[in-house]
Coordinates of N, CA and C in Angstrom, one line a residue:
M18 N -42.8 18.1 -27.6 CA -44.2 18.2 -27.5 C -44.7 19.4 -26.7
K19 N -43.9 19.7 -25.6 CA -44.2 20.9 -24.7 C -44.1 22.2 -25.5
T20 N -43.0 22.2 -26.3 CA -42.8 23.4 -27.1 C -43.9 23.6 -28.1
A21 N -44.3 22.5 -28.7 CA -45.4 22.6 -29.7 C -46.7 23.1 -29.1
C22 N -47.0 22.7 -27.8 CA -48.2 23.2 -27.1 C -48.1 24.7 -26.8
I23 N -46.9 25.1 -26.4 CA -46.7 26.5 -26.1 C -46.9 27.3 -27.4
F24 N -46.3 26.9 -28.5 CA -46.4 27.6 -29.7 C -47.8 27.7 -30.2
S25 N -48.6 26.6 -30.1 CA -50.0 26.6 -30.4 C -50.8 27.5 -29.6
L26 N -50.5 27.6 -28.3 CA -51.2 28.5 -27.4 C -50.9 29.9 -27.7
L27 N -49.7 30.2 -28.1 CA -49.3 31.6 -28.5 C -50.1 32.0 -29.7
I28 N -50.2 31.1 -30.7 CA -50.9 31.5 -31.9 C -52.4 31.7 -31.6
A29 N -52.9 30.8 -30.8 CA -54.4 30.9 -30.4 C -54.6 32.2 -29.6
S30 N -53.7 32.6 -28.8 CA -53.8 33.8 -28.0 C -53.8 35.0 -28.9
V31 N -52.9 35.0 -29.8 CA -52.8 36.2 -30.8 C -54.1 36.3 -31.6
S32 N -54.6 35.1 -32.1 CA -55.8 35.1 -32.9 C -57.0 35.6 -32.1
S33 N -57.1 35.1 -30.8 CA -58.2 35.5 -30.0 C -58.1 37.0 -29.7
F34 N -56.9 37.5 -29.5 CA -56.6 38.9 -29.2 C -57.1 39.8 -30.3
T35 N -56.7 39.4 -31.6 CA -57.1 40.2 -32.7 C -58.6 40.1 -33.0
N36 N -59.2 39.0 -32.7 CA -60.6 38.9 -32.9 C -61.4 39.8 -31.9
N37 N -60.9 39.8 -30.7 CA -61.5 40.6 -29.7 C -61.4 42.1 -30.0
I38 N -60.2 42.4 -30.6 CA -60.0 43.8 -31.0 C -61.0 44.2 -32.1
A39 N -61.2 43.3 -33.1 CA -62.1 43.6 -34.2 C -63.5 43.8 -33.6
R40 N -63.9 43.0 -32.6 CA -65.3 43.1 -32.1 C -65.4 44.4 -31.3
C41 N -64.3 44.9 -30.7 CA -64.4 46.1 -29.8 C -64.3 47.4 -30.5
E42 N -63.8 47.3 -31.8 CA -63.5 48.6 -32.5 C -64.7 49.4 -32.7
S43 N -65.9 48.8 -33.0 CA -67.1 49.5 -33.3 C -67.6 50.2 -32.0
S44 N -67.5 49.5 -30.9 CA -68.0 50.1 -29.6 C -67.1 51.2 -29.2
T45 N -65.8 51.1 -29.5 CA -64.8 52.2 -29.1 C -65.2 53.5 -29.9
L46 N -65.5 53.3 -31.2 CA -65.8 54.4 -32.0 C -67.1 55.1 -31.6
L47 N -68.1 54.3 -31.1 CA -69.3 54.9 -30.6 C -69.0 55.7 -29.3
K48 N -68.1 55.1 -28.5 CA -67.8 55.8 -27.2 C -67.0 57.1 -27.5
A49 N -66.2 57.1 -28.6 CA -65.4 58.3 -29.0 C -66.4 59.4 -29.4
A50 N -67.5 59.0 -30.1 CA -68.4 60.0 -30.5 C -69.2 60.7 -29.4
S51 N -69.4 59.9 -28.3 CA -70.2 60.4 -27.2 C -69.4 61.1 -26.1
D52 N -68.1 60.7 -26.0 CA -67.3 61.2 -24.9 C -65.8 61.4 -25.4
D53 N -65.5 62.7 -25.8 CA -64.2 63.0 -26.3 C -63.2 63.2 -25.2
S54 N -63.6 63.3 -24.0 CA -62.7 63.6 -22.9 C -61.8 62.4 -22.5
L55 N -62.4 61.2 -22.5 CA -61.7 60.0 -22.1 C -62.1 58.8 -22.9
I56 N -61.2 58.3 -23.8 CA -61.5 57.1 -24.6 C -60.4 56.1 -24.3
Y57 N -60.9 54.9 -24.0 CA -60.0 53.8 -23.7 C -59.6 53.0 -24.9
S58 N -58.3 52.5 -24.8 CA -57.8 51.7 -25.9 C -58.5 50.3 -25.9
T59 N -58.8 49.8 -27.1 CA -59.4 48.4 -27.1 C -58.4 47.4 -26.9
A60 N -57.1 47.7 -27.2 CA -56.0 46.7 -27.0 C -55.7 46.6 -25.5
V61 N -55.6 47.7 -24.8 CA -55.4 47.7 -23.4 C -56.5 48.5 -22.7
P62 N -57.6 47.9 -22.3 CA -58.8 48.6 -21.9 C -58.7 49.5 -20.7
F63 N -57.6 49.4 -19.9 CA -57.5 50.2 -18.8 C -56.6 51.4 -19.0
L64 N -56.1 51.6 -20.3 CA -55.3 52.7 -20.7 C -56.1 53.6 -21.6
E65 N -55.8 54.9 -21.5 CA -56.5 55.9 -22.4 C -55.9 55.8 -23.8
R66 N -56.8 55.8 -24.8 CA -56.3 55.8 -26.1 C -55.6 57.1 -26.6
P67 N -54.4 57.0 -27.1 CA -53.7 58.2 -27.6 C -54.6 58.9 -28.6
K68 N -54.6 60.2 -28.6 CA -55.5 61.0 -29.5 C -55.2 60.8 -31.0
V69 N -53.9 60.6 -31.4 CA -53.7 60.4 -32.8 C -54.2 59.1 -33.3
L70 N -54.4 58.1 -32.4 CA -54.9 56.8 -32.9 C -56.4 56.8 -32.9
D71 N -56.9 57.4 -34.0 CA -58.3 57.7 -34.0 C -59.1 56.7 -34.9
G72 N -58.4 55.6 -35.3 CA -59.0 54.5 -36.0 C -59.1 54.7 -37.5
K73 N -58.3 55.6 -38.0 CA -58.4 55.8 -39.5 C -57.5 54.8 -40.3
Y74 N -56.6 54.2 -39.6 CA -55.8 53.1 -40.2 C -56.3 51.8 -39.8
A75 N -56.2 50.8 -40.8 CA -56.7 49.5 -40.5 C -55.9 48.8 -39.4
G76 N -56.6 48.1 -38.5 CA -55.9 47.4 -37.4 C -55.6 48.3 -36.2
D77 N -56.0 49.6 -36.2 CA -55.7 50.5 -35.2 C -56.6 50.2 -34.0
A78 N -56.0 49.6 -32.9 CA -56.7 49.3 -31.7 C -56.3 50.2 -30.5
G79 N -55.7 51.3 -30.9 CA -55.3 52.3 -29.8 C -54.1 51.8 -29.0
F80 N -53.2 51.0 -29.5 CA -52.1 50.4 -28.8 C -50.9 51.2 -29.0
D81 N -50.5 52.0 -28.1 CA -49.2 52.8 -28.1 C -48.9 53.1 -26.6
P82 N -48.6 52.1 -25.8 CA -48.4 52.4 -24.4 C -47.2 53.2 -24.1
L83 N -46.2 53.3 -25.0 CA -45.0 54.1 -24.8 C -45.1 55.4 -25.5
S84 N -46.2 55.7 -26.1 CA -46.5 57.0 -26.7 C -45.4 57.4 -27.8
F85 N -45.1 56.5 -28.7 CA -44.2 56.8 -29.7 C -44.8 57.8 -30.7
A86 N -46.1 57.6 -31.1 CA -46.7 58.4 -32.1 C -47.4 59.6 -31.3
K87 N -46.7 60.7 -31.3 CA -47.2 61.9 -30.6 C -47.9 62.8 -31.6
T88 N -47.6 62.7 -32.8 CA -48.2 63.6 -33.9 C -48.7 62.8 -35.0
E89 N -49.4 63.4 -35.9 CA -49.9 62.7 -37.1 C -48.7 62.2 -38.0
T90 N -47.6 63.1 -38.0 CA -46.4 62.7 -38.8 C -45.8 61.5 -38.2
D91 N -45.6 61.4 -36.9 CA -45.1 60.3 -36.2 C -45.9 59.0 -36.5
L92 N -47.2 59.1 -36.5 CA -48.1 58.0 -36.7 C -47.9 57.5 -38.1
L93 N -47.8 58.4 -39.1 CA -47.6 58.0 -40.5 C -46.3 57.2 -40.7
V94 N -45.2 57.8 -40.0 CA -43.9 57.1 -40.2 C -43.9 55.7 -39.5
Y95 N -44.4 55.6 -38.3 CA -44.4 54.3 -37.7 C -45.3 53.3 -38.4
R96 N -46.5 53.7 -38.9 CA -47.3 52.8 -39.7 C -46.6 52.4 -40.9
E97 N -45.9 53.3 -41.6 CA -45.2 52.9 -42.8 C -44.1 51.8 -42.5
A98 N -43.4 52.1 -41.4 CA -42.4 51.1 -41.0 C -43.1 49.7 -40.6
E99 N -44.2 49.8 -39.9 CA -44.9 48.6 -39.5 C -45.3 47.8 -40.7
I100 N -46.0 48.4 -41.7 CA -46.5 47.7 -42.8 C -45.4 47.1 -43.6
K101 N -44.2 47.8 -43.7 CA -43.1 47.2 -44.5 C -42.5 46.0 -43.8
H102 N -42.3 46.1 -42.5 CA -41.8 45.0 -41.7 C -42.8 43.8 -41.7
A103 N -44.1 44.1 -41.7 CA -45.1 43.1 -41.7 C -45.1 42.3 -43.0
R104 N -45.0 43.0 -44.1 CA -44.9 42.3 -45.4 C -43.6 41.5 -45.5
L105 N -42.5 42.0 -45.1 CA -41.3 41.3 -45.1 C -41.4 40.0 -44.2
A106 N -42.0 40.2 -43.1 CA -42.2 39.1 -42.1 C -43.0 38.0 -42.7
M107 N -44.1 38.3 -43.4 CA -44.9 37.3 -44.0 C -44.2 36.5 -45.1
L108 N -43.3 37.2 -45.8 CA -42.5 36.5 -46.8 C -41.5 35.5 -46.1
A109 N -40.9 36.1 -45.0 CA -39.9 35.3 -44.2 C -40.6 34.1 -43.5
A110 N -41.8 34.3 -43.0 CA -42.5 33.2 -42.3 C -42.8 32.1 -43.2
A111 N -43.0 32.3 -44.5 CA -43.2 31.3 -45.4 C -41.9 30.8 -46.0
G112 N -41.0 31.7 -46.3 CA -39.7 31.3 -46.9 C -38.8 30.5 -46.0
W113 N -38.9 30.8 -44.7 CA -38.0 30.1 -43.8 C -38.2 28.6 -43.8
P114 N -39.4 28.1 -43.5 CA -39.6 26.7 -43.5 C -39.5 26.0 -44.9
I115 N -40.0 26.8 -45.9 CA -39.9 26.3 -47.3 C -38.4 26.0 -47.7
S116 N -37.5 26.9 -47.3 CA -36.1 26.7 -47.6 C -35.5 25.5 -46.8
E117 N -36.0 25.3 -45.6 CA -35.5 24.1 -44.9 C -36.1 22.8 -45.4
L118 N -37.2 22.9 -46.1 CA -37.8 21.7 -46.7 C -37.1 21.3 -48.0
Y119 N -36.8 22.4 -48.8 CA -36.4 22.1 -50.2 C -35.0 22.6 -50.6
D120 N -34.3 23.3 -49.7 CA -33.0 23.8 -50.1 C -32.1 22.6 -50.5
A121 N -32.0 21.6 -49.7 CA -31.1 20.5 -49.9 C -31.4 19.8 -51.2
K122 N -32.7 19.6 -51.5 CA -33.1 18.9 -52.7 C -32.8 19.7 -53.9
L123 N -33.1 21.0 -53.9 CA -32.8 21.9 -55.0 C -31.3 22.1 -55.2
A124 N -30.5 22.1 -54.2 CA -29.1 22.2 -54.3 C -28.5 21.0 -54.9
S125 N -29.0 19.8 -54.5 CA -28.5 18.6 -55.1 C -28.9 18.5 -56.6
F126 N -30.1 19.0 -56.9 CA -30.5 18.9 -58.3 C -29.6 19.8 -59.2
A127 N -29.3 21.0 -58.6 CA -28.4 22.0 -59.4 C -27.0 21.7 -59.2
N128 N -26.6 20.7 -58.5 CA -25.2 20.3 -58.2 C -24.5 21.5 -57.5
M129 N -25.1 22.0 -56.5 CA -24.6 23.1 -55.7 C -24.6 22.8 -54.2
P130 N -23.8 23.4 -53.4 CA -23.8 23.1 -52.0 C -25.0 23.7 -51.3
S131 N -25.6 22.9 -50.4 CA -26.7 23.4 -49.6 C -26.3 24.5 -48.6
L132 N -27.2 25.4 -48.4 CA -26.9 26.5 -47.4 C -27.3 26.1 -46.0
L133 N -28.0 25.0 -45.8 CA -28.5 24.5 -44.5 C -27.3 24.0 -43.7
D134 N -27.3 24.1 -42.4 CA -26.3 23.6 -41.6 C -26.5 22.1 -41.3
G135 N -25.7 21.5 -40.4 CA -25.8 20.1 -40.2 C -27.1 19.7 -39.5
N136 N -27.8 20.6 -38.9 CA -29.0 20.3 -38.3 C -30.2 20.7 -39.1
G137 N -29.9 21.1 -40.4 CA -31.0 21.4 -41.3 C -31.6 22.8 -41.1
R138 N -30.8 23.7 -40.4 CA -31.3 25.0 -40.2 C -30.8 26.0 -41.2
V139 N -31.7 27.0 -41.5 CA -31.3 28.0 -42.5 C -30.3 29.0 -41.9
P140 N -29.5 29.6 -42.7 CA -28.6 30.7 -42.2 C -29.4 31.8 -41.6
S141 N -28.9 32.3 -40.4 CA -29.6 33.4 -39.7 C -28.5 34.0 -38.8
L142 N -28.9 35.2 -38.2 CA -27.9 35.8 -37.3 C -27.6 34.9 -36.1
L143 N -28.6 34.2 -35.6 CA -28.4 33.4 -34.5 C -27.8 32.0 -34.8
N144 N -28.3 31.5 -36.0 CA -27.8 30.2 -36.4 C -26.4 30.2 -37.0
G145 N -26.0 31.4 -37.5 CA -24.8 31.5 -38.3 C -25.0 31.1 -39.7
G146 N -23.9 31.0 -40.4 CA -23.9 30.6 -41.8 C -24.3 31.6 -42.8
M147 N -24.4 32.9 -42.4 CA -24.8 34.0 -43.3 C -23.7 34.2 -44.4
E148 N -22.5 33.8 -44.1 CA -21.4 34.0 -45.0 C -21.5 33.1 -46.2
K149 N -22.3 32.0 -46.1 CA -22.4 31.0 -47.2 C -23.4 31.5 -48.3
V150 N -24.2 32.6 -48.0 CA -25.1 33.1 -48.9 C -24.4 33.9 -50.0
P151 N -24.6 33.6 -51.3 CA -23.8 34.3 -52.4 C -24.0 35.8 -52.3
V152 N -23.0 36.5 -52.7 CA -23.1 38.0 -52.7 C -24.1 38.5 -53.7
I153 N -24.2 37.8 -54.8 CA -25.2 38.2 -55.8 C -26.6 38.2 -55.3
Y154 N -26.9 37.3 -54.3 CA -28.2 37.3 -53.7 C -28.5 38.6 -53.0
W155 N -27.5 39.0 -52.2 CA -27.7 40.2 -51.4 C -27.8 41.4 -52.3
L156 N -27.1 41.4 -53.4 CA -27.2 42.5 -54.4 C -28.5 42.6 -55.0
V157 N -29.1 41.4 -55.4 CA -30.4 41.4 -56.0 C -31.5 41.9 -55.0
C158 N -31.3 41.5 -53.7 CA -32.3 41.9 -52.7 C -32.2 43.4 -52.5
L159 N -30.9 43.9 -52.5 CA -30.7 45.4 -52.2 C -31.3 46.2 -53.4
I160 N -31.1 45.8 -54.6 CA -31.6 46.5 -55.8 C -33.1 46.5 -55.8
A161 N -33.7 45.3 -55.5 CA -35.1 45.2 -55.6 C -35.8 46.0 -54.5
A162 N -35.2 45.9 -53.2 CA -35.8 46.7 -52.1 C -35.6 48.2 -52.4
S163 N -34.5 48.6 -53.0 CA -34.3 50.0 -53.2 C -35.3 50.5 -54.3
A164 N -35.5 49.7 -55.3 CA -36.5 50.1 -56.4 C -37.9 50.3 -55.8
I165 N -38.3 49.3 -55.0 CA -39.6 49.4 -54.4 C -39.7 50.6 -53.4
D166 N -38.7 50.9 -52.7 CA -38.7 52.0 -51.8 C -38.8 53.3 -52.5
V167 N -38.0 53.4 -53.6 CA -38.0 54.7 -54.3 C -39.4 54.9 -54.9
Y168 N -40.0 53.8 -55.4 CA -41.4 53.9 -56.0 C -42.4 54.3 -54.9
G169 N -42.2 53.8 -53.7 CA -43.0 54.1 -52.6 C -42.9 55.6 -52.1
L170 N -41.7 56.1 -52.2 CA -41.4 57.5 -51.8 C -42.1 58.4 -52.7
R171 N -42.2 58.0 -54.0 CA -42.9 58.9 -55.0 C -44.4 58.9 -54.7
K172 N -44.9 57.8 -54.2 CA -46.3 57.7 -53.8 C -46.7 58.6 -52.6
T173 N -45.7 58.7 -51.7 CA -46.0 59.4 -50.4 C -46.3 60.9 -50.6
N174 N -45.9 61.4 -51.8 CA -46.2 62.8 -52.1 C -47.6 63.1 -52.3
G175 N -48.5 62.1 -52.5 CA -49.9 62.3 -52.8 C -50.6 62.8 -51.5
A176 N -51.6 63.6 -51.7 CA -52.3 64.2 -50.5 C -53.1 63.1 -49.8
D177 N -53.6 62.1 -50.5 CA -54.5 61.1 -49.9 C -53.7 59.8 -49.7
Y178 N -52.4 59.9 -49.5 CA -51.5 58.7 -49.4 C -51.8 58.0 -48.1
I179 N -52.0 56.7 -48.1 CA -52.1 55.8 -46.9 C -50.9 55.0 -46.8
P180 N -50.3 54.9 -45.7 CA -49.0 54.1 -45.5 C -49.2 52.7 -46.1
G181 N -48.2 52.4 -46.9 CA -48.2 51.0 -47.5 C -48.9 50.9 -48.8
N182 N -49.7 51.9 -49.2 CA -50.5 51.8 -50.4 C -49.7 52.2 -51.6
L183 N -49.2 51.2 -52.3 CA -48.4 51.4 -53.5 C -49.3 51.3 -54.8
G184 N -50.6 51.2 -54.6 CA -51.5 51.2 -55.8 C -51.4 49.9 -56.6
M185 N -51.0 48.8 -55.9 CA -50.9 47.5 -56.6 C -52.1 46.6 -56.2
D186 N -52.8 46.2 -57.1 CA -53.9 45.2 -56.9 C -54.1 44.4 -58.1
P187 N -53.1 43.5 -58.4 CA -53.1 42.7 -59.7 C -54.3 41.8 -59.8
F188 N -54.9 41.4 -58.7 CA -56.0 40.4 -58.7 C -57.4 41.1 -58.6
G189 N -57.4 42.5 -58.5 CA -58.6 43.2 -58.4 C -59.5 42.9 -57.3
V190 N -58.9 42.7 -56.1 CA -59.7 42.4 -54.9 C -60.4 43.6 -54.2
S191 N -59.8 44.8 -54.5 CA -60.3 46.0 -53.9 C -61.4 46.6 -54.7
K192 N -62.6 46.0 -54.7 CA -63.7 46.4 -55.6 C -64.7 47.4 -54.9
S193 N -64.6 47.5 -53.5 CA -65.5 48.3 -52.8 C -64.7 48.8 -51.5
P194 N -65.2 49.9 -50.9 CA -64.6 50.4 -49.7 C -64.6 49.3 -48.6
R195 N -65.6 48.5 -48.5 CA -65.7 47.4 -47.5 C -64.6 46.4 -47.8
A196 N -64.4 46.0 -49.0 CA -63.4 45.0 -49.4 C -62.0 45.6 -49.1
I197 N -61.8 46.9 -49.4 CA -60.5 47.5 -49.2 C -60.1 47.5 -47.7
E198 N -61.1 47.8 -46.8 CA -60.9 47.8 -45.4 C -60.6 46.4 -44.9
F199 N -61.4 45.5 -45.4 CA -61.2 44.1 -45.0 C -59.8 43.6 -45.3
F200 N -59.3 43.8 -46.5 CA -58.0 43.3 -46.9 C -56.8 44.1 -46.2
R201 N -57.1 45.4 -45.9 CA -56.0 46.1 -45.2 C -55.9 45.6 -43.8
T202 N -57.0 45.4 -43.2 CA -57.0 44.8 -41.8 C -56.4 43.4 -41.7
A203 N -56.8 42.6 -42.7 CA -56.3 41.2 -42.7 C -54.7 41.3 -42.9
E204 N -54.3 42.2 -43.8 CA -52.8 42.2 -44.1 C -52.1 42.6 -42.8
I205 N -52.5 43.7 -42.1 CA -51.7 44.1 -41.0 C -51.8 43.1 -39.8
K206 N -52.9 42.5 -39.6 CA -53.0 41.5 -38.6 C -52.2 40.2 -38.9
N207 N -52.2 39.8 -40.1 CA -51.4 38.6 -40.5 C -49.9 39.0 -40.4
G208 N -49.6 40.3 -40.8 CA -48.2 40.7 -40.7 C -47.7 40.8 -39.3
R209 N -48.5 41.2 -38.4 CA -48.1 41.3 -37.0 C -47.9 39.9 -36.5
L210 N -48.8 38.9 -36.8 CA -48.6 37.5 -36.4 C -47.3 37.0 -37.0
A211 N -47.0 37.3 -38.3 CA -45.8 36.8 -38.9 C -44.5 37.4 -38.2
M212 N -44.6 38.6 -37.8 CA -43.4 39.1 -37.1 C -43.1 38.4 -35.8
I213 N -44.2 38.0 -35.1 CA -44.1 37.2 -33.9 C -43.5 35.8 -34.3
A214 N -44.0 35.2 -35.4 CA -43.7 33.9 -35.8 C -42.2 33.8 -36.1
I215 N -41.7 34.7 -36.9 CA -40.3 34.6 -37.3 C -39.3 34.8 -36.1
T216 N -39.8 35.6 -35.2 CA -39.0 35.8 -34.0 C -38.9 34.5 -33.2
L217 N -40.0 33.8 -33.1 CA -40.0 32.4 -32.5 C -39.2 31.4 -33.3
Y218 N -39.3 31.5 -34.6 CA -38.4 30.6 -35.4 C -37.0 30.8 -35.0
A219 N -36.5 32.0 -35.0 CA -35.1 32.3 -34.7 C -34.7 31.8 -33.3
L220 N -35.5 32.1 -32.3 CA -35.2 31.8 -30.9 C -35.3 30.3 -30.7
L221 N -36.3 29.6 -31.3 CA -36.4 28.2 -31.1 C -35.3 27.4 -31.8
E222 N -34.9 27.8 -33.0 CA -33.8 27.1 -33.7 C -32.5 27.3 -33.0
F223 N -32.3 28.5 -32.4 CA -31.1 28.8 -31.7 C -31.0 28.0 -30.4
S224 N -32.1 28.0 -29.7 CA -32.1 27.3 -28.3 C -32.2 25.8 -28.4
Q225 N -32.8 25.3 -29.5 CA -33.0 23.8 -29.6 C -32.0 23.2 -30.6
S226 N -31.3 24.0 -31.4 CA -30.4 23.5 -32.4 C -31.0 22.5 -33.4
T227 N -32.3 22.8 -33.7 CA -32.9 21.9 -34.7 C -33.8 22.8 -35.6
A228 N -34.1 22.4 -36.8 CA -34.9 23.1 -37.7 C -36.3 23.3 -37.3
I229 N -37.0 24.4 -37.6 CA -38.3 24.6 -37.2 C -39.3 23.6 -37.8
V230 N -38.9 23.1 -39.0 CA -39.8 22.1 -39.6 C -39.7 20.7 -38.9
N231 N -38.7 20.5 -38.1 CA -38.6 19.3 -37.3 C -39.2 19.5 -35.9
T232 N -39.2 20.7 -35.4 CA -39.9 21.0 -34.2 C -41.4 20.9 -34.3
F233 N -41.9 21.4 -35.4 CA -43.4 21.3 -35.6 C -43.7 20.6 -36.9
P234 N -43.3 19.3 -37.0 CA -43.5 18.6 -38.3 C -44.9 18.5 -38.8
Y235 N -45.9 18.5 -37.9 CA -47.3 18.4 -38.4 C -47.7 19.7 -39.1
L236 N -47.0 20.8 -39.0 CA -47.3 22.0 -39.7 C -46.7 22.0 -41.1
F237 N -45.7 21.2 -41.4 CA -44.9 21.4 -42.6 C -44.8 20.1 -43.4
Q238 N -45.5 19.0 -43.0 CA -45.4 17.8 -43.8 C -46.9 17.5 -44.2
P239 N -47.0 16.6 -45.3 CA -48.3 16.3 -45.8 C -49.2 15.7 -44.7
I240 N -50.5 15.9 -44.7 CA -51.4 15.5 -43.7 C -51.4 13.9 -43.6
S241 N -51.2 13.3 -44.8 CA -51.1 11.8 -44.8 C -50.0 11.3 -44.0
Q242 N -48.8 12.0 -44.0 CA -47.7 11.6 -43.2 C -47.9 11.8 -41.8
T243 N -48.6 12.9 -41.4 CA -48.9 13.2 -40.0 C -49.8 12.1 -39.5
I244 N -50.8 11.7 -40.2 CA -51.7 10.6 -39.8 C -51.0 9.3 -39.6
S245 N -50.1 9.0 -40.6 CA -49.3 7.8 -40.5 C -48.4 7.8 -39.3
N246 N -47.8 8.9 -39.0 CA -46.9 9.0 -37.8 C -47.7 8.8 -36.5
L247 N -48.9 9.4 -36.5 CA -49.8 9.3 -35.3 C -50.2 7.8 -35.1
Q248 N -50.6 7.2 -36.2 CA -51.0 5.8 -36.1 C -49.8 4.9 -35.7
A249 N -48.6 5.2 -36.2 CA -47.4 4.4 -35.8 C -47.1 4.6 -34.3
A250 N -47.3 5.9 -33.8 CA -47.0 6.2 -32.4 C -48.1 5.5 -31.5
S251 N -49.3 5.5 -32.0 CA -50.4 4.8 -31.3 C -50.2 3.3 -31.2
G252 N -49.7 2.7 -32.2 CA -49.4 1.3 -32.2 C -48.2 1.0 -31.3
M253 N -47.2 1.8 -31.2 CA -46.1 1.6 -30.3 C -46.5 1.7 -28.9
S254 N -47.4 2.7 -28.6 CA -47.8 2.9 -27.2 C -48.7 1.8 -26.7
S255 N -49.5 1.2 -27.6 CA -50.4 0.1 -27.2 C -49.6 -1.2 -27.1

């Protein structure tokens, strides 16, 4: 229960942090227009905002305390890396608990061995069990990732290229500049939260030796089951 509270507080803190950033971005831009000599970061208000972080990329809150991005080229490279890791993390944040919920059932249905360990945890660097993953899976991942990366490298040659923009919008959500900015900001913020989430997944499963779906069952089970469990717990305590 203590771990669940800590995890919930972390998520709430990140959500509050990103909301505050969104509210502060407009005031920072106004300050930038009036005083170019000293502009503070909205992420860390007592630090000066790096000059290359001028707000042209979605989710830019002027956060670079170690000054990694010293030039426009550096900024483009780091943003490209960030958006790629963010997208991968969002897939992992969903795929990790889904595999713990359904891997055993699907493996039984297909008459194949489950990849989960004795505690119901997925294979990972900290959990172990990576050797149980079929080689064909890694080959498919490698080929797919390489194809996407090669396609992306071709896109980077364009003069107006924005990191992460592969020109894909199958659902047609980018119908206006405002919509484009909204979804770009939503993607990078959710991606950053997902990178934090999968790190917590790995650390919690390693330290507690139990699956993340068992640590936070109310997040991964039907709401009806959660209510039933709460009613049962209430009945036992009374």
